[in-house]
Amino acid sequence: MLRFPNAKINLGLNIVEKRSDGFHNIETIFYPIPLTDGLEIADSNKETIYNFSSSGIPIKIDDKDNIVCKAFDLLYRKYNIPSTNIHLHKNIPFGAGLGGGSSDAAFMIKMLNEKYKLELSFDEMKNLAGQLGSDCPFFIANKPVFAEGKGDVFSEILIDLSGYHILLVKPNIHISTPEAYSSVTPSQPNKSLKELITEPIQNWKNLIFNDFENSIFPNHPKLENIKNDLYNMGAVYASMSGSGSSLFGIFKEEPMCPEIWSEYFCWKSRL
């Protein structure tokens, strides 16, 4: 069985308040995009619980710490799942705010449910995914949502960017979660993203922002330069996704990836 777990972008991200548990309440909009990994599972005749292999972007962690293997193990402990061969072709860059790992894990749950006829309901799969990460449940339905709380409380939202083009850029910059939150001042927005996203897309530039840019851009001016470049290239909306370090522009016409970004991960597609 072969599936293609896709990435997401954040359309706006407001850090609303710090919680008593040390996390932050946010509001954002998750929007799926057609940048994908490849995930394959097959029967195994070995005695091990699973056999994991990977290709594409190197994965520099032990198999047991890989979220795909954690997803398999979660279901293995709950249901009668036989030994399985798992292969992940990694194409979605790490540390990019694109949810690639979360998508891989959610797709693993859906694939195991289908292959081994576990008959899990949609809500049961979402609950299992939620044990692996805040944004994992998003990829079970894989439709645009308004997310709040820790980014794990979803409500459906009507937004359709089909017909537009996206250009995604990730330079060789790593941003840790503590760094991303280091200079952020939580605040209640004057208007919720849920309301602002209904404005025409040409108005988003002056209405919809990612609060992480305030703390990250001063330390990494290259990222701010890329965002400005995307607008100079004709993007109707540009932003950093999540806590970075990828940036995206949404265009009416197909954009080109400039030669100056040849050393970066650069991807474009029609939405």
PDB file of C-alpha atoms in Angstrom:
ATOM      1  CA  MET A   1       0.000   0.000   0.000  1.00  0.00           C
ATOM      2  CA  LEU A   2       1.440   3.339  -1.074  1.00  0.00           C
ATOM      3  CA  ARG A   3       0.221   6.786  -0.036  1.00  0.00           C
ATOM      4  CA  PHE A   4       1.584  10.313  -0.292  1.00  0.00           C
ATOM      5  CA  PRO A   5       1.412  12.316   2.979  1.00  0.00           C
ATOM      6  CA  ASN A   6       1.155  16.010   2.169  1.00  0.00           C
ATOM      7  CA  ALA A   7       2.391  19.159   3.855  1.00  0.00           C
ATOM      8  CA  LYS A   8       0.419  22.137   5.151  1.00  0.00           C
ATOM      9  CA  ILE A   9       0.988  25.850   5.407  1.00  0.00           C
ATOM     10  CA  ASN A  10      -0.218  28.296   8.047  1.00  0.00           C
ATOM     11  CA  LEU A  11      -2.317  31.167   6.798  1.00  0.00           C
ATOM     12  CA  GLY A  12      -1.655  33.585   9.622  1.00  0.00           C
ATOM     13  CA  LEU A  13      -0.691  32.661  13.179  1.00  0.00           C
ATOM     14  CA  ASN A  14      -1.652  34.634  16.282  1.00  0.00           C
ATOM     15  CA  ILE A  15      -0.103  33.768  19.648  1.00  0.00           C
ATOM     16  CA  VAL A  16      -3.000  34.602  21.904  1.00  0.00           C
ATOM     17  CA  GLU A  17      -1.862  33.812  25.464  1.00  0.00           C
ATOM     18  CA  LYS A  18       0.500  31.732  27.566  1.00  0.00           C
ATOM     19  CA  ARG A  19      -1.147  28.786  29.285  1.00  0.00           C
ATOM     20  CA  SER A  20      -0.646  27.610  32.851  1.00  0.00           C
ATOM     21  CA  ASP A  21       0.955  24.407  31.518  1.00  0.00           C
ATOM     22  CA  GLY A  22       3.722  26.373  29.813  1.00  0.00           C
ATOM     23  CA  PHE A  23       2.314  26.029  26.311  1.00  0.00           C
ATOM     24  CA  HIS A  24       0.681  28.838  24.339  1.00  0.00           C
ATOM     25  CA  ASN A  25      -2.797  29.233  22.951  1.00  0.00           C
ATOM     26  CA  ILE A  26      -2.727  30.195  19.311  1.00  0.00           C
ATOM     27  CA  GLU A  27      -5.058  30.679  16.415  1.00  0.00           C
ATOM     28  CA  THR A  28      -4.094  29.828  12.869  1.00  0.00           C
ATOM     29  CA  ILE A  29      -5.432  28.335   9.670  1.00  0.00           C
ATOM     30  CA  PHE A  30      -4.006  25.074   8.396  1.00  0.00           C
ATOM     31  CA  TYR A  31      -4.201  24.679   4.636  1.00  0.00           C
ATOM     32  CA  PRO A  32      -3.044  21.468   2.877  1.00  0.00           C
ATOM     33  CA  ILE A  33      -0.638  21.769  -0.031  1.00  0.00           C
ATOM     34  CA  PRO A  34       0.440  19.133  -2.602  1.00  0.00           C
ATOM     35  CA  LEU A  35       4.071  18.839  -1.456  1.00  0.00           C
ATOM     36  CA  THR A  36       4.311  15.186  -0.418  1.00  0.00           C
ATOM     37  CA  ASP A  37       6.398  12.428   1.078  1.00  0.00           C
ATOM     38  CA  GLY A  38       5.881   8.814   0.022  1.00  0.00           C
ATOM     39  CA  LEU A  39       4.872   6.187   2.591  1.00  0.00           C
ATOM     40  CA  GLU A  40       4.630   2.474   1.806  1.00  0.00           C
ATOM     41  CA  ILE A  41       3.662  -0.465   3.999  1.00  0.00           C
ATOM     42  CA  ALA A  42       3.759  -4.155   3.121  1.00  0.00           C
ATOM     43  CA  ASP A  43       3.481  -7.517   4.832  1.00  0.00           C
ATOM     44  CA  SER A  44       6.658  -8.834   6.393  1.00  0.00           C
ATOM     45  CA  ASN A  45       7.692 -12.417   7.103  1.00  0.00           C
ATOM     46  CA  LYS A  46      10.190 -11.356   9.742  1.00  0.00           C
ATOM     47  CA  GLU A  47       9.710 -11.731  13.482  1.00  0.00           C
ATOM     48  CA  THR A  48      10.334  -8.059  14.264  1.00  0.00           C
ATOM     49  CA  ILE A  49       7.376  -5.777  14.987  1.00  0.00           C
ATOM     50  CA  TYR A  50       8.267  -3.596  12.013  1.00  0.00           C
ATOM     51  CA  ASN A  51      11.118  -3.057   9.565  1.00  0.00           C
ATOM     52  CA  PHE A  52      11.721   0.598   8.739  1.00  0.00           C
ATOM     53  CA  SER A  53      13.719   2.015   5.847  1.00  0.00           C
ATOM     54  CA  SER A  54      13.895   5.475   4.303  1.00  0.00           C
ATOM     55  CA  SER A  55      15.145   7.379   1.294  1.00  0.00           C
ATOM     56  CA  GLY A  56      15.176  10.987   0.122  1.00  0.00           C
ATOM     57  CA  ILE A  57      16.117  13.602   2.729  1.00  0.00           C
ATOM     58  CA  PRO A  58      18.294  11.804   5.335  1.00  0.00           C
ATOM     59  CA  ILE A  59      16.554  11.077   8.648  1.00  0.00           C
ATOM     60  CA  LYS A  60      19.104  11.566  11.417  1.00  0.00           C
ATOM     61  CA  ILE A  61      17.295   9.964  14.336  1.00  0.00           C
ATOM     62  CA  ASP A  62      16.891   6.390  15.554  1.00  0.00           C
ATOM     63  CA  ASP A  63      13.988   4.456  14.075  1.00  0.00           C
ATOM     64  CA  LYS A  64      12.300   4.187  17.476  1.00  0.00           C
ATOM     65  CA  ASP A  65      12.215   7.990  17.719  1.00  0.00           C
ATOM     66  CA  ASN A  66      10.715   8.461  14.256  1.00  0.00           C
ATOM     67  CA  ILE A  67       7.098   9.603  14.514  1.00  0.00           C
ATOM     68  CA  VAL A  68       6.075   7.150  11.773  1.00  0.00           C
ATOM     69  CA  CYS A  69       7.385   4.253  13.865  1.00  0.00           C
ATOM     70  CA  LYS A  70       5.742   5.735  16.964  1.00  0.00           C
ATOM     71  CA  ALA A  71       2.434   5.780  15.085  1.00  0.00           C
ATOM     72  CA  PHE A  72       2.880   2.139  14.102  1.00  0.00           C
ATOM     73  CA  ASP A  73       3.804   1.156  17.646  1.00  0.00           C
ATOM     74  CA  LEU A  74       0.782   3.002  19.044  1.00  0.00           C
ATOM     75  CA  LEU A  75      -1.593   0.933  16.934  1.00  0.00           C
ATOM     76  CA  TYR A  76       0.431  -2.263  17.345  1.00  0.00           C
ATOM     77  CA  ARG A  77      -0.054  -2.078  21.124  1.00  0.00           C
ATOM     78  CA  LYS A  78      -3.813  -1.583  20.759  1.00  0.00           C
ATOM     79  CA  TYR A  79      -4.686  -3.881  17.859  1.00  0.00           C
ATOM     80  CA  ASN A  80      -3.608  -7.178  16.386  1.00  0.00           C
ATOM     81  CA  ILE A  81      -1.253  -5.877  13.701  1.00  0.00           C
ATOM     82  CA  PRO A  82       1.241  -8.296  12.117  1.00  0.00           C
ATOM     83  CA  SER A  83       4.872  -7.527  11.335  1.00  0.00           C
ATOM     84  CA  THR A  84       5.042  -4.825   8.675  1.00  0.00           C
ATOM     85  CA  ASN A  85       7.656  -3.413   6.332  1.00  0.00           C
ATOM     86  CA  ILE A  86       7.624   0.407   6.337  1.00  0.00           C
ATOM     87  CA  HIS A  87       9.387   2.615   3.816  1.00  0.00           C
ATOM     88  CA  LEU A  88       9.327   6.415   3.969  1.00  0.00           C
ATOM     89  CA  HIS A  89      10.598   8.555   1.113  1.00  0.00           C
ATOM     90  CA  LYS A  90      11.222  11.946   2.691  1.00  0.00           C
ATOM     91  CA  ASN A  91      10.680  14.963   0.478  1.00  0.00           C
ATOM     92  CA  ILE A  92       9.067  17.505   2.838  1.00  0.00           C
ATOM     93  CA  PRO A  93      11.953  19.320   4.576  1.00  0.00           C
ATOM     94  CA  PHE A  94      12.397  19.081   8.321  1.00  0.00           C
ATOM     95  CA  GLY A  95      12.046  22.080  10.627  1.00  0.00           C
ATOM     96  CA  ALA A  96      10.117  24.024   8.034  1.00  0.00           C
ATOM     97  CA  GLY A  97       6.756  24.601   9.735  1.00  0.00           C
ATOM     98  CA  LEU A  98       5.108  22.359   7.136  1.00  0.00           C
ATOM     99  CA  GLY A  99       3.946  19.492   9.367  1.00  0.00           C
ATOM    100  CA  GLY A 100       5.687  16.793   7.349  1.00  0.00           C
ATOM    101  CA  GLY A 101       6.324  14.441  10.254  1.00  0.00           C
ATOM    102  CA  SER A 102       2.809  14.901  11.606  1.00  0.00           C
ATOM    103  CA  SER A 103       1.379  14.127   8.181  1.00  0.00           C
ATOM    104  CA  ASP A 104       3.482  10.960   7.887  1.00  0.00           C
ATOM    105  CA  ALA A 105       2.209   9.775  11.268  1.00  0.00           C
ATOM    106  CA  ALA A 106      -1.439  10.535  10.482  1.00  0.00           C
ATOM    107  CA  PHE A 107      -1.201   8.758   7.141  1.00  0.00           C
ATOM    108  CA  MET A 108       0.355   5.751   8.874  1.00  0.00           C
ATOM    109  CA  ILE A 109      -2.717   5.531  11.118  1.00  0.00           C
ATOM    110  CA  LYS A 110      -5.064   5.767   8.140  1.00  0.00           C
ATOM    111  CA  MET A 111      -3.088   3.213   6.144  1.00  0.00           C
ATOM    112  CA  LEU A 112      -2.953   0.667   8.969  1.00  0.00           C
ATOM    113  CA  ASN A 113      -6.673   1.131   9.527  1.00  0.00           C
ATOM    114  CA  GLU A 114      -7.334   0.414   5.860  1.00  0.00           C
ATOM    115  CA  LYS A 115      -4.840  -2.389   5.281  1.00  0.00           C
ATOM    116  CA  TYR A 116      -5.613  -4.380   8.403  1.00  0.00           C
ATOM    117  CA  LYS A 117      -9.346  -3.555   8.479  1.00  0.00           C
ATOM    118  CA  LEU A 118      -9.280  -2.138  11.992  1.00  0.00           C
ATOM    119  CA  GLU A 119     -12.608  -0.337  11.376  1.00  0.00           C
ATOM    120  CA  LEU A 120     -11.509   2.714  13.321  1.00  0.00           C
ATOM    121  CA  SER A 121     -13.895   5.644  13.139  1.00  0.00           C
ATOM    122  CA  PHE A 122     -12.790   9.090  12.029  1.00  0.00           C
ATOM    123  CA  ASP A 123     -12.853  10.328  15.642  1.00  0.00           C
ATOM    124  CA  GLU A 124     -10.876   7.312  16.862  1.00  0.00           C
ATOM    125  CA  MET A 125      -8.157   8.006  14.295  1.00  0.00           C
ATOM    126  CA  LYS A 126      -8.101  11.688  15.292  1.00  0.00           C
ATOM    127  CA  ASN A 127      -7.729  10.747  18.968  1.00  0.00           C
ATOM    128  CA  LEU A 128      -4.860   8.393  18.181  1.00  0.00           C
ATOM    129  CA  ALA A 129      -3.167  11.039  16.047  1.00  0.00           C
ATOM    130  CA  GLY A 130      -3.550  13.562  18.863  1.00  0.00           C
ATOM    131  CA  GLN A 131      -1.344  11.363  21.053  1.00  0.00           C
ATOM    132  CA  LEU A 132       1.513  11.925  18.619  1.00  0.00           C
ATOM    133  CA  GLY A 133       1.367  15.696  18.113  1.00  0.00           C
ATOM    134  CA  SER A 134      -0.913  18.718  18.245  1.00  0.00           C
ATOM    135  CA  ASP A 135      -1.288  19.067  14.486  1.00  0.00           C
ATOM    136  CA  CYS A 136      -1.359  15.332  13.653  1.00  0.00           C
ATOM    137  CA  PRO A 137      -5.186  15.106  13.784  1.00  0.00           C
ATOM    138  CA  PHE A 138      -5.436  17.776  11.075  1.00  0.00           C
ATOM    139  CA  PHE A 139      -4.054  15.349   8.517  1.00  0.00           C
ATOM    140  CA  ILE A 140      -6.749  12.738   9.209  1.00  0.00           C
ATOM    141  CA  ALA A 141      -9.400  14.838   7.423  1.00  0.00           C
ATOM    142  CA  ASN A 142      -6.771  16.868   5.541  1.00  0.00           C
ATOM    143  CA  LYS A 143      -9.079  19.821   4.873  1.00  0.00           C
ATOM    144  CA  PRO A 144      -8.615  23.525   5.692  1.00  0.00           C
ATOM    145  CA  VAL A 145      -9.363  24.273   9.349  1.00  0.00           C
ATOM    146  CA  PHE A 146      -9.284  27.116  11.819  1.00  0.00           C
ATOM    147  CA  ALA A 147      -7.080  25.839  14.659  1.00  0.00           C
ATOM    148  CA  GLU A 148      -7.021  27.208  18.195  1.00  0.00           C
ATOM    149  CA  GLY A 149      -5.963  26.082  21.670  1.00  0.00           C
ATOM    150  CA  LYS A 150      -2.480  24.566  21.315  1.00  0.00           C
ATOM    151  CA  GLY A 151      -3.242  24.250  17.625  1.00  0.00           C
ATOM    152  CA  ASP A 152      -5.227  21.102  18.315  1.00  0.00           C
ATOM    153  CA  VAL A 153      -8.832  22.380  18.418  1.00  0.00           C
ATOM    154  CA  PHE A 154     -10.213  22.472  14.893  1.00  0.00           C
ATOM    155  CA  SER A 155     -13.250  23.898  13.205  1.00  0.00           C
ATOM    156  CA  GLU A 156     -13.895  23.623   9.480  1.00  0.00           C
ATOM    157  CA  ILE A 157     -13.524  26.753   7.428  1.00  0.00           C
ATOM    158  CA  LEU A 158     -14.558  27.530   3.872  1.00  0.00           C
ATOM    159  CA  ILE A 159     -11.480  28.639   1.968  1.00  0.00           C
ATOM    160  CA  ASP A 160     -10.413  27.543  -1.485  1.00  0.00           C
ATOM    161  CA  LEU A 161      -7.143  28.618  -3.104  1.00  0.00           C
ATOM    162  CA  SER A 162      -7.472  26.331  -6.108  1.00  0.00           C
ATOM    163  CA  GLY A 163      -6.339  28.120  -9.228  1.00  0.00           C
ATOM    164  CA  TYR A 164      -3.605  30.024  -7.406  1.00  0.00           C
ATOM    165  CA  HIS A 165       0.064  29.033  -7.481  1.00  0.00           C
ATOM    166  CA  ILE A 166       2.378  28.599  -4.501  1.00  0.00           C
ATOM    167  CA  LEU A 167       6.124  29.081  -4.315  1.00  0.00           C
ATOM    168  CA  LEU A 168       7.720  27.635  -1.186  1.00  0.00           C
ATOM    169  CA  VAL A 169      11.271  28.428  -0.091  1.00  0.00           C
ATOM    170  CA  LYS A 170      13.291  26.994   2.796  1.00  0.00           C
ATOM    171  CA  PRO A 171      16.832  28.255   3.304  1.00  0.00           C
ATOM    172  CA  ASN A 172      19.412  26.365   5.339  1.00  0.00           C
ATOM    173  CA  ILE A 173      18.300  27.856   8.645  1.00  0.00           C
ATOM    174  CA  HIS A 174      17.156  25.913  11.704  1.00  0.00           C
ATOM    175  CA  ILE A 175      14.874  27.582  14.243  1.00  0.00           C
ATOM    176  CA  SER A 176      14.258  25.883  17.591  1.00  0.00           C
ATOM    177  CA  THR A 177      10.935  26.187  19.370  1.00  0.00           C
ATOM    178  CA  PRO A 178      12.489  28.132  22.310  1.00  0.00           C
ATOM    179  CA  GLU A 179      14.018  30.601  19.846  1.00  0.00           C
ATOM    180  CA  ALA A 180      10.703  31.021  18.039  1.00  0.00           C
ATOM    181  CA  TYR A 181       8.890  31.899  21.271  1.00  0.00           C
ATOM    182  CA  SER A 182      11.753  33.910  22.806  1.00  0.00           C
ATOM    183  CA  SER A 183      10.592  37.414  21.826  1.00  0.00           C
ATOM    184  CA  VAL A 184       6.888  36.824  21.294  1.00  0.00           C
ATOM    185  CA  THR A 185       4.391  38.840  23.340  1.00  0.00           C
ATOM    186  CA  PRO A 186       1.037  37.035  23.382  1.00  0.00           C
ATOM    187  CA  SER A 187      -1.984  39.235  22.729  1.00  0.00           C
ATOM    188  CA  GLN A 188      -5.610  38.928  21.749  1.00  0.00           C
ATOM    189  CA  PRO A 189      -6.086  40.043  18.139  1.00  0.00           C
ATOM    190  CA  ASN A 190      -8.609  42.751  17.382  1.00  0.00           C
ATOM    191  CA  LYS A 191     -10.247  40.427  14.857  1.00  0.00           C
ATOM    192  CA  SER A 192     -10.043  36.670  14.718  1.00  0.00           C
ATOM    193  CA  LEU A 193      -8.334  35.011  11.765  1.00  0.00           C
ATOM    194  CA  LYS A 194     -11.594  33.179  11.241  1.00  0.00           C
ATOM    195  CA  GLU A 195     -13.110  36.511  10.257  1.00  0.00           C
ATOM    196  CA  LEU A 196     -10.111  38.018   8.470  1.00  0.00           C
ATOM    197  CA  ILE A 197      -9.661  35.032   6.160  1.00  0.00           C
ATOM    198  CA  THR A 198     -13.030  35.816   4.569  1.00  0.00           C
ATOM    199  CA  GLU A 199     -11.561  39.053   3.171  1.00  0.00           C
ATOM    200  CA  PRO A 200     -10.421  39.017  -0.483  1.00  0.00           C
ATOM    201  CA  ILE A 201      -6.941  37.500  -0.768  1.00  0.00           C
ATOM    202  CA  GLN A 202      -5.501  40.767  -2.100  1.00  0.00           C
ATOM    203  CA  ASN A 203      -6.286  42.305   1.321  1.00  0.00           C
ATOM    204  CA  TRP A 204      -4.489  39.631   3.357  1.00  0.00           C
ATOM    205  CA  LYS A 205      -1.084  41.318   3.067  1.00  0.00           C
ATOM    206  CA  ASN A 206      -2.220  44.093   5.406  1.00  0.00           C
ATOM    207  CA  LEU A 207      -4.469  42.009   7.644  1.00  0.00           C
ATOM    208  CA  ILE A 208      -3.065  38.515   8.240  1.00  0.00           C
ATOM    209  CA  PHE A 209       0.316  37.979   9.903  1.00  0.00           C
ATOM    210  CA  ASN A 210       2.440  35.311  11.560  1.00  0.00           C
ATOM    211  CA  ASP A 211       3.432  36.479  15.037  1.00  0.00           C
ATOM    212  CA  PHE A 212       6.579  34.338  14.952  1.00  0.00           C
ATOM    213  CA  GLU A 213       8.022  36.633  12.312  1.00  0.00           C
ATOM    214  CA  ASN A 214       8.401  39.326  14.989  1.00  0.00           C
ATOM    215  CA  SER A 215      10.795  37.180  17.013  1.00  0.00           C
ATOM    216  CA  ILE A 216      12.519  35.313  14.190  1.00  0.00           C
ATOM    217  CA  PHE A 217      13.158  37.943  11.502  1.00  0.00           C
ATOM    218  CA  PRO A 218      15.455  40.145  13.651  1.00  0.00           C
ATOM    219  CA  ASN A 219      17.779  37.169  14.234  1.00  0.00           C
ATOM    220  CA  HIS A 220      17.463  35.850  10.684  1.00  0.00           C
ATOM    221  CA  PRO A 221      17.145  38.814   8.301  1.00  0.00           C
ATOM    222  CA  LYS A 222      17.570  36.432   5.350  1.00  0.00           C
ATOM    223  CA  LEU A 223      14.042  35.152   6.033  1.00  0.00           C
ATOM    224  CA  GLU A 224      12.575  38.660   5.974  1.00  0.00           C
ATOM    225  CA  ASN A 225      14.443  39.318   2.744  1.00  0.00           C
ATOM    226  CA  ILE A 226      12.903  36.211   1.171  1.00  0.00           C
ATOM    227  CA  LYS A 227       9.425  37.331   2.201  1.00  0.00           C
ATOM    228  CA  ASN A 228      10.040  40.745   0.663  1.00  0.00           C
ATOM    229  CA  ASP A 229      11.392  39.088  -2.482  1.00  0.00           C
ATOM    230  CA  LEU A 230       8.217  37.018  -2.792  1.00  0.00           C
ATOM    231  CA  TYR A 231       6.136  40.201  -2.733  1.00  0.00           C
ATOM    232  CA  ASN A 232       8.477  41.867  -5.216  1.00  0.00           C
ATOM    233  CA  MET A 233       7.978  38.868  -7.505  1.00  0.00           C
ATOM    234  CA  GLY A 234       4.222  39.500  -7.497  1.00  0.00           C
ATOM    235  CA  ALA A 235       2.859  37.382  -4.649  1.00  0.00           C
ATOM    236  CA  VAL A 236      -0.612  38.452  -3.550  1.00  0.00           C
ATOM    237  CA  TYR A 237       0.181  37.056  -0.089  1.00  0.00           C
ATOM    238  CA  ALA A 238       3.429  35.884   1.517  1.00  0.00           C
ATOM    239  CA  SER A 239       4.220  34.580   4.976  1.00  0.00           C
ATOM    240  CA  MET A 240       6.385  32.302   7.054  1.00  0.00           C
ATOM    241  CA  SER A 241       4.724  28.963   7.782  1.00  0.00           C
ATOM    242  CA  GLY A 242       4.398  27.979  11.430  1.00  0.00           C
ATOM    243  CA  SER A 243       7.546  28.758  13.391  1.00  0.00           C
ATOM    244  CA  GLY A 244       9.622  28.532  10.207  1.00  0.00           C
ATOM    245  CA  SER A 245      11.917  28.399   8.553  1.00  0.00           C
ATOM    246  CA  SER A 246      10.015  28.043   5.265  1.00  0.00           C
ATOM    247  CA  LEU A 247       8.285  30.957   3.562  1.00  0.00           C
ATOM    248  CA  PHE A 248       5.664  30.849   0.879  1.00  0.00           C
ATOM    249  CA  GLY A 249       4.104  33.166  -1.631  1.00  0.00           C
ATOM    250  CA  ILE A 250       0.697  32.763  -3.248  1.00  0.00           C
ATOM    251  CA  PHE A 251       0.556  33.967  -6.853  1.00  0.00           C
ATOM    252  CA  LYS A 252      -2.088  34.440  -9.516  1.00  0.00           C
ATOM    253  CA  GLU A 253       0.355  33.304 -12.220  1.00  0.00           C
ATOM    254  CA  GLU A 254       3.008  30.592 -12.092  1.00  0.00           C
ATOM    255  CA  PRO A 255       6.169  32.056 -10.497  1.00  0.00           C
ATOM    256  CA  MET A 256       9.778  31.144 -11.196  1.00  0.00           C
ATOM    257  CA  CYS A 257      12.284  30.066  -8.542  1.00  0.00           C
ATOM    258  CA  PRO A 258      15.098  32.664  -8.747  1.00  0.00           C
ATOM    259  CA  GLU A 259      18.676  31.517  -9.383  1.00  0.00           C
ATOM    260  CA  ILE A 260      19.754  33.172  -6.117  1.00  0.00           C
ATOM    261  CA  TRP A 261      17.734  30.511  -4.269  1.00  0.00           C
ATOM    262  CA  SER A 262      19.399  27.602  -6.044  1.00  0.00           C
ATOM    263  CA  GLU A 263      21.015  26.408  -2.805  1.00  0.00           C
ATOM    264  CA  TYR A 264      17.673  26.460  -0.948  1.00  0.00           C
ATOM    265  CA  PHE A 265      14.807  24.009  -0.990  1.00  0.00           C
ATOM    266  CA  CYS A 266      12.513  25.627  -3.540  1.00  0.00           C
ATOM    267  CA  TRP A 267       9.204  24.117  -4.662  1.00  0.00           C
ATOM    268  CA  LYS A 268       6.252  25.426  -6.626  1.00  0.00           C
ATOM    269  CA  SER A 269       2.865  24.049  -7.594  1.00  0.00           C
ATOM    270  CA  ARG A 270      -0.650  24.945  -8.554  1.00  0.00           C
ATOM    271  CA  LEU A 271      -2.945  24.782  -5.538  1.00  0.00           C
TER     272      LEU A 271
END
